[in-house]
Amino acid sequence: IGTTYPSTGEGIGKAMETAELAADIIHQAFHTGDLRALQAFPARVEEKWRARYRSFELIERWLARPLLNDLVAWRGRHSCYYRDALAGILNNDMDPRTAFSLWGILTSFWR
């Protein structure tokens, strides 16, 4: 259903989570005998991942600007904190807003 993160290309984990969510909804529909429960799937996907995808949209906006792209790369080279934050985003352990914000950049200067 297109749950791959566009900025990182990570999709296997999202596919598995989406399949698990679908299985839960299908189980509920068969258990109750109410197949209308299947209609809840798109809304549940949206509810579960909307905030995370919006965060990745933020990354795309930052990296589409050469100056901000260079700033992210420069801070990643000079700040262990920022490098760890970027790795956390790629590992899906950290919200992108941690690194891709004015506060994230400023924090990288003293941490």
mmCIF file of C-alpha atoms in Angstrom:
data_model
loop_
_atom_site.group_PDB
_atom_site.id
_atom_site.type_symbol
_atom_site.label_atom_id
_atom_site.label_comp_id
_atom_site.label_asym_id
_atom_site.label_seq_id
_atom_site.Cartn_x
_atom_site.Cartn_y
_atom_site.Cartn_z
ATOM 1 C CA ILE A 1 0.000 0.000 0.000
ATOM 2 C CA GLY A 2 3.001 2.263 -0.314
ATOM 3 C CA THR A 3 4.246 2.423 3.259
ATOM 4 C CA THR A 4 7.914 2.811 2.324
ATOM 5 C CA TYR A 5 9.572 5.881 3.827
ATOM 6 C CA PRO A 6 10.494 7.981 0.807
ATOM 7 C CA SER A 7 13.554 9.576 2.432
ATOM 8 C CA THR A 8 15.217 6.378 3.600
ATOM 9 C CA GLY A 9 13.695 3.706 1.367
ATOM 10 C CA GLU A 10 12.895 1.589 4.428
ATOM 11 C CA GLY A 11 9.849 -0.463 3.661
ATOM 12 C CA ILE A 12 10.193 -4.043 4.846
ATOM 13 C CA GLY A 13 9.435 -3.155 8.453
ATOM 14 C CA LYS A 14 6.483 -1.003 7.432
ATOM 15 C CA ALA A 15 5.164 -3.788 5.175
ATOM 16 C CA MET A 16 5.333 -6.225 8.067
ATOM 17 C CA GLU A 17 3.633 -3.804 10.459
ATOM 18 C CA THR A 18 0.936 -3.079 7.891
ATOM 19 C CA ALA A 19 0.353 -6.807 7.355
ATOM 20 C CA GLU A 20 0.067 -7.292 11.113
ATOM 21 C CA LEU A 21 -2.479 -4.478 11.333
ATOM 22 C CA ALA A 22 -4.440 -5.971 8.418
ATOM 23 C CA ALA A 23 -4.395 -9.392 10.084
ATOM 24 C CA ASP A 24 -5.784 -7.910 13.307
ATOM 25 C CA ILE A 25 -8.598 -6.181 11.435
ATOM 26 C CA ILE A 26 -9.405 -9.318 9.412
ATOM 27 C CA HIS A 27 -9.409 -11.403 12.586
ATOM 28 C CA GLN A 28 -11.788 -8.932 14.233
ATOM 29 C CA ALA A 29 -14.100 -8.978 11.200
ATOM 30 C CA PHE A 30 -14.272 -12.780 11.106
ATOM 31 C CA HIS A 31 -14.558 -13.062 14.883
ATOM 32 C CA THR A 32 -17.510 -10.680 15.049
ATOM 33 C CA GLY A 33 -18.990 -11.691 11.692
ATOM 34 C CA ASP A 34 -19.123 -8.016 10.712
ATOM 35 C CA LEU A 35 -17.145 -7.555 7.508
ATOM 36 C CA ARG A 36 -17.718 -3.804 7.674
ATOM 37 C CA ALA A 37 -14.821 -3.786 10.149
ATOM 38 C CA LEU A 38 -12.533 -4.229 7.116
ATOM 39 C CA GLN A 39 -13.380 -0.689 6.050
ATOM 40 C CA ALA A 40 -11.459 0.592 9.099
ATOM 41 C CA PHE A 41 -8.104 -0.454 7.622
ATOM 42 C CA PRO A 42 -7.229 2.767 5.717
ATOM 43 C CA ALA A 43 -8.135 4.958 8.692
ATOM 44 C CA ARG A 44 -6.100 2.773 11.071
ATOM 45 C CA VAL A 45 -3.058 2.955 8.782
ATOM 46 C CA GLU A 46 -3.409 6.728 8.574
ATOM 47 C CA GLU A 47 -3.844 7.060 12.342
ATOM 48 C CA LYS A 48 -0.872 4.842 13.139
ATOM 49 C CA TRP A 49 1.702 6.400 10.809
ATOM 50 C CA ARG A 50 0.553 9.911 9.855
ATOM 51 C CA ALA A 51 2.899 11.751 12.242
ATOM 52 C CA ARG A 52 5.913 9.679 11.223
ATOM 53 C CA TYR A 53 5.350 10.258 7.499
ATOM 54 C CA ARG A 54 4.936 13.975 8.078
ATOM 55 C CA SER A 55 8.301 13.923 9.819
ATOM 56 C CA PHE A 56 9.876 12.306 6.776
ATOM 57 C CA GLU A 57 8.288 14.981 4.586
ATOM 58 C CA LEU A 58 10.231 17.448 6.721
ATOM 59 C CA ILE A 59 13.479 15.652 5.836
ATOM 60 C CA GLU A 60 12.643 15.893 2.147
ATOM 61 C CA ARG A 61 12.018 19.633 2.415
ATOM 62 C CA TRP A 62 15.328 20.174 4.233
ATOM 63 C CA LEU A 63 17.392 18.054 1.882
ATOM 64 C CA ALA A 64 15.830 19.634 -1.206
ATOM 65 C CA ARG A 65 17.575 22.886 -0.272
ATOM 66 C CA PRO A 66 21.315 22.724 -1.005
ATOM 67 C CA LEU A 67 22.298 25.027 1.874
ATOM 68 C CA LEU A 68 20.334 23.000 4.437
ATOM 69 C CA ASN A 69 21.587 19.762 2.906
ATOM 70 C CA ASP A 70 25.172 20.980 3.320
ATOM 71 C CA LEU A 71 24.444 22.083 6.895
ATOM 72 C CA VAL A 72 23.098 18.634 7.799
ATOM 73 C CA ALA A 73 26.169 16.946 6.273
ATOM 74 C CA TRP A 74 28.549 19.375 8.003
ATOM 75 C CA ARG A 75 26.935 18.877 11.425
ATOM 76 C CA GLY A 76 26.943 15.117 10.889
ATOM 77 C CA ARG A 77 30.690 15.208 10.309
ATOM 78 C CA HIS A 78 31.430 17.432 13.325
ATOM 79 C CA SER A 79 28.955 16.359 15.995
ATOM 80 C CA CYS A 80 28.672 12.874 17.490
ATOM 81 C CA TYR A 81 25.243 13.862 18.819
ATOM 82 C CA TYR A 82 24.029 14.829 15.353
ATOM 83 C CA ARG A 83 25.602 11.796 13.696
ATOM 84 C CA ASP A 84 23.824 9.558 16.241
ATOM 85 C CA ALA A 85 20.546 11.401 15.600
ATOM 86 C CA LEU A 86 20.874 10.829 11.847
ATOM 87 C CA ALA A 87 21.711 7.150 12.423
ATOM 88 C CA GLY A 88 18.683 6.888 14.708
ATOM 89 C CA ILE A 89 16.476 8.198 11.925
ATOM 90 C CA LEU A 90 17.860 5.648 9.463
ATOM 91 C CA ASN A 91 17.405 2.877 12.041
ATOM 92 C CA ASN A 92 13.847 4.055 12.653
ATOM 93 C CA ASP A 93 14.663 4.628 16.341
ATOM 94 C CA MET A 94 14.338 8.405 16.350
ATOM 95 C CA ASP A 95 11.814 10.934 15.132
ATOM 96 C CA PRO A 96 13.307 12.989 12.276
ATOM 97 C CA ARG A 97 12.154 16.198 13.952
ATOM 98 C CA THR A 98 14.936 15.625 16.493
ATOM 99 C CA ALA A 99 17.635 16.369 13.936
ATOM 100 C CA PHE A 100 15.746 18.278 11.249
ATOM 101 C CA SER A 101 14.802 21.358 13.213
ATOM 102 C CA LEU A 102 16.502 24.552 14.247
ATOM 103 C CA TRP A 103 16.711 23.194 17.789
ATOM 104 C CA GLY A 104 18.285 19.948 16.547
ATOM 105 C CA ILE A 105 20.974 21.839 14.655
ATOM 106 C CA LEU A 106 21.651 24.200 17.562
ATOM 107 C CA THR A 107 21.866 21.305 20.005
ATOM 108 C CA SER A 108 24.498 19.684 17.787
ATOM 109 C CA PHE A 109 26.871 22.577 18.567
ATOM 110 C CA TRP A 110 27.146 21.757 22.279
ATOM 111 C CA ARG A 111 26.436 18.035 22.405
#
